[in-house]
mmCIF file with all atom_site columns, C-alpha atoms in Angstrom:
data_model
loop_
_atom_site.group_PDB
_atom_site.id
_atom_site.type_symbol
_atom_site.label_atom_id
_atom_site.label_alt_id
_atom_site.label_comp_id
_atom_site.label_asym_id
_atom_site.label_entity_id
_atom_site.label_seq_id
_atom_site.pdbx_PDB_ins_code
_atom_site.Cartn_x
_atom_site.Cartn_y
_atom_site.Cartn_z
_atom_site.occupancy
_atom_site.B_iso_or_equiv
_atom_site.pdbx_formal_charge
_atom_site.auth_seq_id
_atom_site.auth_comp_id
_atom_site.auth_asym_id
_atom_site.auth_atom_id
_atom_site.pdbx_PDB_model_num
ATOM 1   C CA . MET A 1 1   ? -0.044  0.054   0.037   1.00 63.00 ? 15  MET A CA 1
ATOM 2   C CA . HIS A 1 2   ? 2.951   2.319   0.706   1.00 82.00 ? 16  HIS A CA 1
ATOM 3   C CA . LYS A 1 3   ? 4.162   1.871   -2.841  1.00 85.00 ? 17  LYS A CA 1
ATOM 4   C CA . ASP A 1 4   ? 0.563   2.654   -4.179  1.00 83.00 ? 18  ASP A CA 1
ATOM 5   C CA . LYS A 1 5   ? 0.838   6.177   -2.193  1.00 83.00 ? 19  LYS A CA 1
ATOM 6   C CA . ILE A 1 6   ? 4.006   6.955   -3.727  1.00 88.00 ? 20  ILE A CA 1
ATOM 7   C CA . ILE A 1 7   ? 3.067   6.145   -7.278  1.00 87.00 ? 21  ILE A CA 1
ATOM 8   C CA . SER A 1 8   ? -0.191  8.221   -6.917  1.00 85.00 ? 22  SER A CA 1
ATOM 9   C CA . LEU A 1 9   ? 1.721   10.936  -5.499  1.00 87.00 ? 23  LEU A CA 1
ATOM 10  C CA . ALA A 1 10  ? 4.119   11.016  -8.255  1.00 87.00 ? 24  ALA A CA 1
ATOM 11  C CA . LEU A 1 11  ? 1.491   10.756  -10.869 1.00 86.00 ? 25  LEU A CA 1
ATOM 12  C CA . SER A 1 12  ? -0.343  13.628  -9.305  1.00 89.00 ? 26  SER A CA 1
ATOM 13  C CA . LEU A 1 13  ? 2.573   15.730  -9.276  1.00 90.00 ? 27  LEU A CA 1
ATOM 14  C CA . ILE A 1 14  ? 3.534   14.807  -13.089 1.00 89.00 ? 28  ILE A CA 1
ATOM 15  C CA . ILE A 1 15  ? -0.213  15.667  -13.937 1.00 89.00 ? 29  ILE A CA 1
ATOM 16  C CA . GLY A 1 16  ? -0.113  19.039  -11.948 1.00 90.00 ? 30  GLY A CA 1
ATOM 17  C CA . PHE A 1 17  ? 3.369   20.037  -13.405 1.00 88.00 ? 31  PHE A CA 1
ATOM 18  C CA . LYS A 1 18  ? 2.588   19.188  -17.021 1.00 87.00 ? 32  LYS A CA 1
ATOM 19  C CA . LEU A 1 19  ? -0.834  21.111  -16.789 1.00 88.00 ? 33  LEU A CA 1
ATOM 20  C CA . VAL A 1 20  ? 1.006   24.275  -15.771 1.00 89.00 ? 34  VAL A CA 1
ATOM 21  C CA . ASP A 1 21  ? 3.539   23.455  -18.475 1.00 87.00 ? 35  ASP A CA 1
ATOM 22  C CA . ILE A 1 22  ? 0.751   23.378  -20.998 1.00 86.00 ? 36  ILE A CA 1
ATOM 23  C CA . TYR A 1 23  ? -0.810  26.426  -19.769 1.00 86.00 ? 37  TYR A CA 1
ATOM 24  C CA . VAL A 1 24  ? 2.670   28.171  -19.916 1.00 88.00 ? 38  VAL A CA 1
ATOM 25  C CA . ASP A 1 25  ? 3.472   26.889  -23.349 1.00 85.00 ? 39  ASP A CA 1
ATOM 26  C CA . PHE A 1 26  ? -0.149  27.933  -24.713 1.00 84.00 ? 40  PHE A CA 1
ATOM 27  C CA . LYS A 1 27  ? 0.325   31.567  -23.460 1.00 86.00 ? 41  LYS A CA 1
ATOM 28  C CA . SER A 1 28  ? 3.762   31.495  -25.026 1.00 87.00 ? 42  SER A CA 1
ATOM 29  C CA . GLU A 1 29  ? 2.374   30.338  -28.551 1.00 84.00 ? 43  GLU A CA 1
ATOM 30  C CA . VAL A 1 30  ? 4.263   27.052  -28.762 1.00 85.00 ? 44  VAL A CA 1
ATOM 31  C CA . SER A 1 31  ? 3.420   24.828  -31.616 1.00 88.00 ? 45  SER A CA 1
ATOM 32  C CA . TYR A 1 32  ? 0.299   22.818  -31.352 1.00 86.00 ? 46  TYR A CA 1
ATOM 33  C CA . LEU A 1 33  ? 2.044   19.643  -32.079 1.00 89.00 ? 47  LEU A CA 1
ATOM 34  C CA . HIS A 1 34  ? 4.463   20.233  -28.795 1.00 86.00 ? 48  HIS A CA 1
ATOM 35  C CA . LEU A 1 35  ? 1.038   21.042  -26.957 1.00 85.00 ? 49  LEU A CA 1
ATOM 36  C CA . ALA A 1 36  ? -0.713  18.082  -28.238 1.00 89.00 ? 50  ALA A CA 1
ATOM 37  C CA . GLN A 1 37  ? 2.461   15.800  -27.267 1.00 90.00 ? 51  GLN A CA 1
ATOM 38  C CA . GLU A 1 38  ? 2.145   17.258  -23.714 1.00 88.00 ? 52  GLU A CA 1
ATOM 39  C CA . LEU A 1 39  ? -1.533  16.696  -23.477 1.00 89.00 ? 53  LEU A CA 1
ATOM 40  C CA . THR A 1 40  ? -1.115  13.105  -24.549 1.00 91.00 ? 54  THR A CA 1
ATOM 41  C CA . LEU A 1 41  ? 1.225   12.602  -21.549 1.00 89.00 ? 55  LEU A CA 1
ATOM 42  C CA . VAL A 1 42  ? -1.167  14.244  -19.232 1.00 90.00 ? 56  VAL A CA 1
ATOM 43  C CA . ILE A 1 43  ? -3.957  12.027  -20.519 1.00 92.00 ? 57  ILE A CA 1
ATOM 44  C CA . ILE A 1 44  ? -1.626  8.853   -20.189 1.00 91.00 ? 58  ILE A CA 1
ATOM 45  C CA . SER A 1 45  ? -0.765  10.054  -16.465 1.00 89.00 ? 59  SER A CA 1
ATOM 46  C CA . LEU A 1 46  ? -4.284  10.753  -15.544 1.00 90.00 ? 60  LEU A CA 1
ATOM 47  C CA . SER A 1 47  ? -5.579  7.366   -17.037 1.00 91.00 ? 61  SER A CA 1
ATOM 48  C CA . LEU A 1 48  ? -2.782  5.568   -14.945 1.00 89.00 ? 62  LEU A CA 1
ATOM 49  C CA . PHE A 1 49  ? -3.614  7.561   -11.947 1.00 88.00 ? 63  PHE A CA 1
ATOM 50  C CA . ILE A 1 50  ? -7.310  6.446   -12.470 1.00 91.00 ? 64  ILE A CA 1
ATOM 51  C CA . PHE A 1 51  ? -6.461  2.867   -13.172 1.00 92.00 ? 65  PHE A CA 1
ATOM 52  C CA . LEU A 1 52  ? -4.377  2.854   -9.747  1.00 89.00 ? 66  LEU A CA 1
ATOM 53  C CA . MET A 1 53  ? -7.216  4.511   -7.770  1.00 90.00 ? 67  MET A CA 1
ATOM 54  C CA . LYS A 1 54  ? -9.696  1.802   -9.059  1.00 93.00 ? 68  LYS A CA 1
ATOM 55  C CA . ASP A 1 55  ? -7.102  -0.828  -8.220  1.00 91.00 ? 69  ASP A CA 1
ATOM 56  C CA . ILE A 1 56  ? -6.424  0.620   -4.625  1.00 89.00 ? 70  ILE A CA 1
ATOM 57  C CA . PHE A 1 57  ? -10.219 0.877   -4.068  1.00 91.00 ? 71  PHE A CA 1
ATOM 58  C CA . THR A 1 58  ? -10.971 -2.761  -5.086  1.00 93.00 ? 72  THR A CA 1
ATOM 59  C CA . ARG A 1 59  ? -8.102  -4.216  -3.186  1.00 91.00 ? 73  ARG A CA 1
ATOM 60  C CA . SER A 1 60  ? -9.463  -2.355  -0.190  1.00 91.00 ? 74  SER A CA 1
ATOM 61  C CA . LYS A 1 61  ? -12.773 -3.732  -0.735  1.00 95.00 ? 75  LYS A CA 1
ATOM 62  C CA . GLN A 1 62  ? -11.335 -7.080  -0.957  1.00 96.00 ? 76  GLN A CA 1
ATOM 63  C CA . THR A 1 63  ? -9.067  -6.712  2.020   1.00 94.00 ? 77  THR A CA 1
ATOM 64  C CA . ASN A 1 64  ? -12.196 -5.547  4.179   1.00 95.00 ? 78  ASN A CA 1
ATOM 65  C CA . TYR A 1 65  ? -14.152 -8.581  2.886   1.00 96.00 ? 79  TYR A CA 1
ATOM 66  C CA . LEU A 1 66  ? -11.350 -10.932 3.854   1.00 96.00 ? 80  LEU A CA 1
ATOM 67  C CA . LEU A 1 67  ? -11.059 -9.281  7.184   1.00 96.00 ? 81  LEU A CA 1
ATOM 68  C CA . ARG A 1 68  ? -14.762 -9.599  7.813   1.00 96.00 ? 82  ARG A CA 1
ATOM 69  C CA . GLN A 1 69  ? -14.446 -13.246 6.835   1.00 97.00 ? 83  GLN A CA 1
ATOM 70  C CA . LEU A 1 70  ? -11.730 -14.006 9.185   1.00 97.00 ? 84  LEU A CA 1
ATOM 71  C CA . ASP A 1 71  ? -13.415 -12.140 12.023  1.00 96.00 ? 85  ASP A CA 1
ATOM 72  C CA . SER A 1 72  ? -16.196 -14.440 11.273  1.00 96.00 ? 86  SER A CA 1
ATOM 73  C CA . SER A 1 73  ? -14.212 -17.408 11.015  1.00 96.00 ? 87  SER A CA 1
ATOM 74  C CA . GLN A 1 74  ? -12.541 -16.574 14.295  1.00 96.00 ? 88  GLN A CA 1
ATOM 75  C CA . HIS A 1 75  ? -15.999 -16.067 15.983  1.00 96.00 ? 89  HIS A CA 1
ATOM 76  C CA . GLN A 1 76  ? -17.154 -19.405 14.642  1.00 96.00 ? 90  GLN A CA 1
ATOM 77  C CA . GLN A 1 77  ? -14.011 -21.097 15.958  1.00 96.00 ? 91  GLN A CA 1
ATOM 78  C CA . LYS A 1 78  ? -14.767 -19.760 19.407  1.00 96.00 ? 92  LYS A CA 1
ATOM 79  C CA . ILE A 1 79  ? -18.066 -21.008 19.338  1.00 96.00 ? 93  ILE A CA 1
ATOM 80  C CA . LEU A 1 80  ? -16.967 -24.462 18.144  1.00 96.00 ? 94  LEU A CA 1
ATOM 81  C CA . ASN A 1 81  ? -14.317 -24.405 20.732  1.00 96.00 ? 95  ASN A CA 1
ATOM 82  C CA . LYS A 1 82  ? -16.762 -23.962 23.347  1.00 95.00 ? 96  LYS A CA 1
ATOM 83  C CA . GLN A 1 83  ? -18.864 -26.341 22.254  1.00 95.00 ? 97  GLN A CA 1
ATOM 84  C CA . LEU A 1 84  ? -16.069 -28.821 21.882  1.00 95.00 ? 98  LEU A CA 1
ATOM 85  C CA . GLU A 1 85  ? -14.998 -28.070 25.765  1.00 94.00 ? 99  GLU A CA 1
ATOM 86  C CA . ARG A 1 86  ? -18.967 -28.524 26.835  1.00 93.00 ? 100 ARG A CA 1
ATOM 87  C CA . SER A 1 87  ? -18.624 -31.988 24.986  1.00 90.00 ? 101 SER A CA 1
ATOM 88  C CA . LYS A 1 88  ? -15.565 -33.091 26.543  1.00 90.00 ? 102 LYS A CA 1
ATOM 89  C CA . HIS A 1 89  ? -16.807 -31.967 30.036  1.00 92.00 ? 103 HIS A CA 1
ATOM 90  C CA . SER A 1 90  ? -20.065 -34.140 29.302  1.00 89.00 ? 104 SER A CA 1
ATOM 91  C CA . PHE A 1 91  ? -18.209 -37.057 28.186  1.00 88.00 ? 105 PHE A CA 1
ATOM 92  C CA . PHE A 1 92  ? -15.827 -36.828 31.207  1.00 91.00 ? 106 PHE A CA 1
ATOM 93  C CA . ASP A 1 93  ? -18.847 -36.476 33.462  1.00 92.00 ? 107 ASP A CA 1
ATOM 94  C CA . ALA A 1 94  ? -20.632 -39.622 31.687  1.00 88.00 ? 108 ALA A CA 1
ATOM 95  C CA . ILE A 1 95  ? -17.253 -41.595 32.032  1.00 92.00 ? 109 ILE A CA 1
ATOM 96  C CA . ASN A 1 96  ? -17.435 -40.489 35.891  1.00 93.00 ? 110 ASN A CA 1
ATOM 97  C CA . ALA A 1 97  ? -21.074 -41.234 36.331  1.00 93.00 ? 111 ALA A CA 1
ATOM 98  C CA . GLN A 1 98  ? -20.503 -44.974 35.014  1.00 93.00 ? 112 GLN A CA 1
ATOM 99  C CA . PHE A 1 99  ? -17.410 -45.373 37.084  1.00 94.00 ? 113 PHE A CA 1
ATOM 100 C CA . ALA A 1 100 ? -19.410 -44.465 40.106  1.00 95.00 ? 114 ALA A CA 1
ATOM 101 C CA . ILE A 1 101 ? -21.941 -46.935 39.107  1.00 95.00 ? 115 ILE A CA 1
ATOM 102 C CA . TRP A 1 102 ? -19.323 -49.637 38.780  1.00 95.00 ? 116 TRP A CA 1
ATOM 103 C CA . GLU A 1 103 ? -18.105 -48.472 42.222  1.00 96.00 ? 117 GLU A CA 1
ATOM 104 C CA . LEU A 1 104 ? -14.573 -48.255 41.196  1.00 95.00 ? 118 LEU A CA 1
ATOM 105 C CA . THR A 1 105 ? -11.764 -47.325 43.727  1.00 95.00 ? 119 THR A CA 1
ATOM 106 C CA . ALA A 1 106 ? -9.977  -44.351 43.258  1.00 95.00 ? 120 ALA A CA 1
ATOM 107 C CA . ALA A 1 107 ? -7.097  -46.247 41.912  1.00 95.00 ? 121 ALA A CA 1
ATOM 108 C CA . GLU A 1 108 ? -9.141  -48.302 39.725  1.00 95.00 ? 122 GLU A CA 1
ATOM 109 C CA . HIS A 1 109 ? -10.744 -44.943 38.492  1.00 96.00 ? 123 HIS A CA 1
ATOM 110 C CA . ASP A 1 110 ? -7.281  -43.597 37.278  1.00 95.00 ? 124 ASP A CA 1
ATOM 111 C CA . ILE A 1 111 ? -6.092  -46.667 35.755  1.00 96.00 ? 125 ILE A CA 1
ATOM 112 C CA . ALA A 1 112 ? -9.433  -46.952 33.951  1.00 96.00 ? 126 ALA A CA 1
ATOM 113 C CA . LEU A 1 113 ? -8.926  -43.334 32.570  1.00 95.00 ? 127 LEU A CA 1
ATOM 114 C CA . PHE A 1 114 ? -5.564  -44.094 31.582  1.00 96.00 ? 128 PHE A CA 1
ATOM 115 C CA . LEU A 1 115 ? -6.793  -47.204 29.881  1.00 95.00 ? 129 LEU A CA 1
ATOM 116 C CA . LEU A 1 116 ? -9.342  -45.272 27.888  1.00 93.00 ? 130 LEU A CA 1
ATOM 117 C CA . LYS A 1 117 ? -6.674  -42.778 26.833  1.00 92.00 ? 131 LYS A CA 1
ATOM 118 C CA . GLY A 1 118 ? -4.678  -45.672 25.303  1.00 92.00 ? 132 GLY A CA 1
ATOM 119 C CA . LEU A 1 119 ? -1.753  -45.980 27.854  1.00 95.00 ? 133 LEU A CA 1
ATOM 120 C CA . THR A 1 120 ? 0.078   -49.278 28.157  1.00 95.00 ? 134 THR A CA 1
ATOM 121 C CA . ILE A 1 121 ? 0.188   -51.055 31.441  1.00 95.00 ? 135 ILE A CA 1
ATOM 122 C CA . ALA A 1 122 ? 3.916   -50.397 31.584  1.00 96.00 ? 136 ALA A CA 1
ATOM 123 C CA . GLU A 1 123 ? 3.026   -46.507 31.144  1.00 96.00 ? 137 GLU A CA 1
ATOM 124 C CA . ILE A 1 124 ? 0.527   -46.443 33.657  1.00 96.00 ? 138 ILE A CA 1
ATOM 125 C CA . ALA A 1 125 ? 2.513   -48.202 36.300  1.00 96.00 ? 139 ALA A CA 1
ATOM 126 C CA . SER A 1 126 ? 5.231   -45.641 35.573  1.00 95.00 ? 140 SER A CA 1
ATOM 127 C CA . LEU A 1 127 ? 2.795   -42.766 35.851  1.00 94.00 ? 141 LEU A CA 1
ATOM 128 C CA . MET A 1 128 ? 1.532   -44.049 39.176  1.00 95.00 ? 142 MET A CA 1
ATOM 129 C CA . GLN A 1 129 ? 4.581   -45.286 40.627  1.00 95.00 ? 143 GLN A CA 1
ATOM 130 C CA . LYS A 1 130 ? 3.032   -48.845 40.910  1.00 95.00 ? 144 LYS A CA 1
ATOM 131 C CA . SER A 1 131 ? 4.402   -52.303 39.780  1.00 95.00 ? 145 SER A CA 1
ATOM 132 C CA . GLU A 1 132 ? 3.030   -53.407 36.509  1.00 95.00 ? 146 GLU A CA 1
ATOM 133 C CA . LYS A 1 133 ? 1.710   -56.661 38.560  1.00 96.00 ? 147 LYS A CA 1
ATOM 134 C CA . THR A 1 134 ? -0.630  -54.151 40.768  1.00 96.00 ? 148 THR A CA 1
ATOM 135 C CA . VAL A 1 135 ? -1.731  -52.134 37.529  1.00 95.00 ? 149 VAL A CA 1
ATOM 136 C CA . ARG A 1 136 ? -2.437  -55.478 35.607  1.00 96.00 ? 150 ARG A CA 1
ATOM 137 C CA . ASN A 1 137 ? -4.656  -56.649 38.872  1.00 96.00 ? 151 ASN A CA 1
ATOM 138 C CA . GLN A 1 138 ? -6.301  -53.212 39.068  1.00 96.00 ? 152 GLN A CA 1
ATOM 139 C CA . ALA A 1 139 ? -7.164  -53.166 35.442  1.00 96.00 ? 153 ALA A CA 1
ATOM 140 C CA . SER A 1 140 ? -8.506  -56.674 35.664  1.00 96.00 ? 154 SER A CA 1
ATOM 141 C CA . SER A 1 141 ? -10.802 -55.376 38.539  1.00 96.00 ? 155 SER A CA 1
ATOM 142 C CA . VAL A 1 142 ? -11.936 -52.531 36.433  1.00 96.00 ? 156 VAL A CA 1
ATOM 143 C CA . TYR A 1 143 ? -12.744 -55.069 33.456  1.00 96.00 ? 157 TYR A CA 1
ATOM 144 C CA . LYS A 1 144 ? -14.544 -57.284 35.826  1.00 96.00 ? 158 LYS A CA 1
ATOM 145 C CA . LYS A 1 145 ? -16.648 -54.635 37.580  1.00 96.00 ? 159 LYS A CA 1
ATOM 146 C CA . ALA A 1 146 ? -17.378 -53.174 33.888  1.00 95.00 ? 160 ALA A CA 1
ATOM 147 C CA . GLN A 1 147 ? -18.193 -56.801 32.679  1.00 95.00 ? 161 GLN A CA 1
ATOM 148 C CA . VAL A 1 148 ? -15.847 -56.681 29.774  1.00 94.00 ? 162 VAL A CA 1
ATOM 149 C CA . SER A 1 149 ? -12.831 -58.507 28.527  1.00 93.00 ? 163 SER A CA 1
ATOM 150 C CA . GLY A 1 150 ? -10.390 -55.809 27.901  1.00 93.00 ? 164 GLY A CA 1
ATOM 151 C CA . ARG A 1 151 ? -9.693  -52.177 27.145  1.00 91.00 ? 165 ARG A CA 1
ATOM 152 C CA . HIS A 1 152 ? -11.196 -52.296 23.929  1.00 91.00 ? 166 HIS A CA 1
ATOM 153 C CA . GLU A 1 153 ? -14.579 -53.391 25.017  1.00 92.00 ? 167 GLU A CA 1
ATOM 154 C CA . LEU A 1 154 ? -14.258 -50.781 27.913  1.00 93.00 ? 168 LEU A CA 1
ATOM 155 C CA . ALA A 1 155 ? -13.587 -48.006 25.565  1.00 90.00 ? 169 ALA A CA 1
ATOM 156 C CA . ALA A 1 156 ? -16.533 -49.165 23.296  1.00 90.00 ? 170 ALA A CA 1
ATOM 157 C CA . ILE A 1 157 ? -18.965 -48.969 26.203  1.00 89.00 ? 171 ILE A CA 1
ATOM 158 C CA . PHE A 1 158 ? -18.280 -45.190 26.301  1.00 83.00 ? 172 PHE A CA 1
ATOM 159 C CA . PHE A 1 159 ? -18.295 -44.562 22.421  1.00 79.00 ? 173 PHE A CA 1
ATOM 160 C CA . GLU A 1 160 ? -21.333 -46.406 21.909  1.00 74.00 ? 174 GLU A CA 1
ATOM 161 C CA . PHE A 1 161 ? -22.948 -44.728 24.680  1.00 54.00 ? 175 PHE A CA 1
ATOM 162 C CA . TRP A 1 162 ? -21.791 -41.427 23.456  1.00 50.00 ? 176 TRP A CA 1
ATOM 163 C CA . ASP A 1 163 ? -23.286 -42.209 19.942  1.00 49.00 ? 177 ASP A CA 1
ATOM 164 C CA . VAL A 1 164 ? -26.660 -42.848 21.245  1.00 47.00 ? 178 VAL A CA 1
ATOM 165 C CA . ASP A 1 165 ? -26.908 -40.169 23.561  1.00 49.00 ? 179 ASP A CA 1
ATOM 166 C CA . PRO A 1 166 ? -24.592 -37.064 23.170  1.00 46.00 ? 180 PRO A CA 1
ATOM 167 C CA . LYS A 1 167 ? -26.309 -35.126 25.771  1.00 48.00 ? 181 LYS A CA 1
ATOM 168 C CA . HIS A 1 168 ? -24.918 -37.093 28.650  1.00 43.00 ? 182 HIS A CA 1
#
């Protein structure tokens, strides 16, 4: 945009000086051929100036349109982020409610969450600073209380539940 201002200022100056020059030449009774050449330069400069102004106006409109679209997209993104956050909270609440129904202990609750997140027994043991055997036993207890055979069935309970009733 800075270049456009410089070019438009230069064209304005050229047009202004050329008009003054034509006026002075006309008063001095310079040949009509010379006046016609200078008038042609003024017309060309004026045409370029008008073209540049139209281009600046068009780009300005496009920029404003794109800025409005960007603002609208950012607003929509904020709405979607809030909806996603509410959905995550609802999903987590549904998981916790089901864990309460199964009467999981605090340790089983944590292990079940880690299992749902896809962590391995070794990773869970490391995070909880427990032996893998202890974690494996607590995971088995979770599976027994949930009446499933493993982590995939455990996860399926929540994803099938979520598909059926997304309000929970």
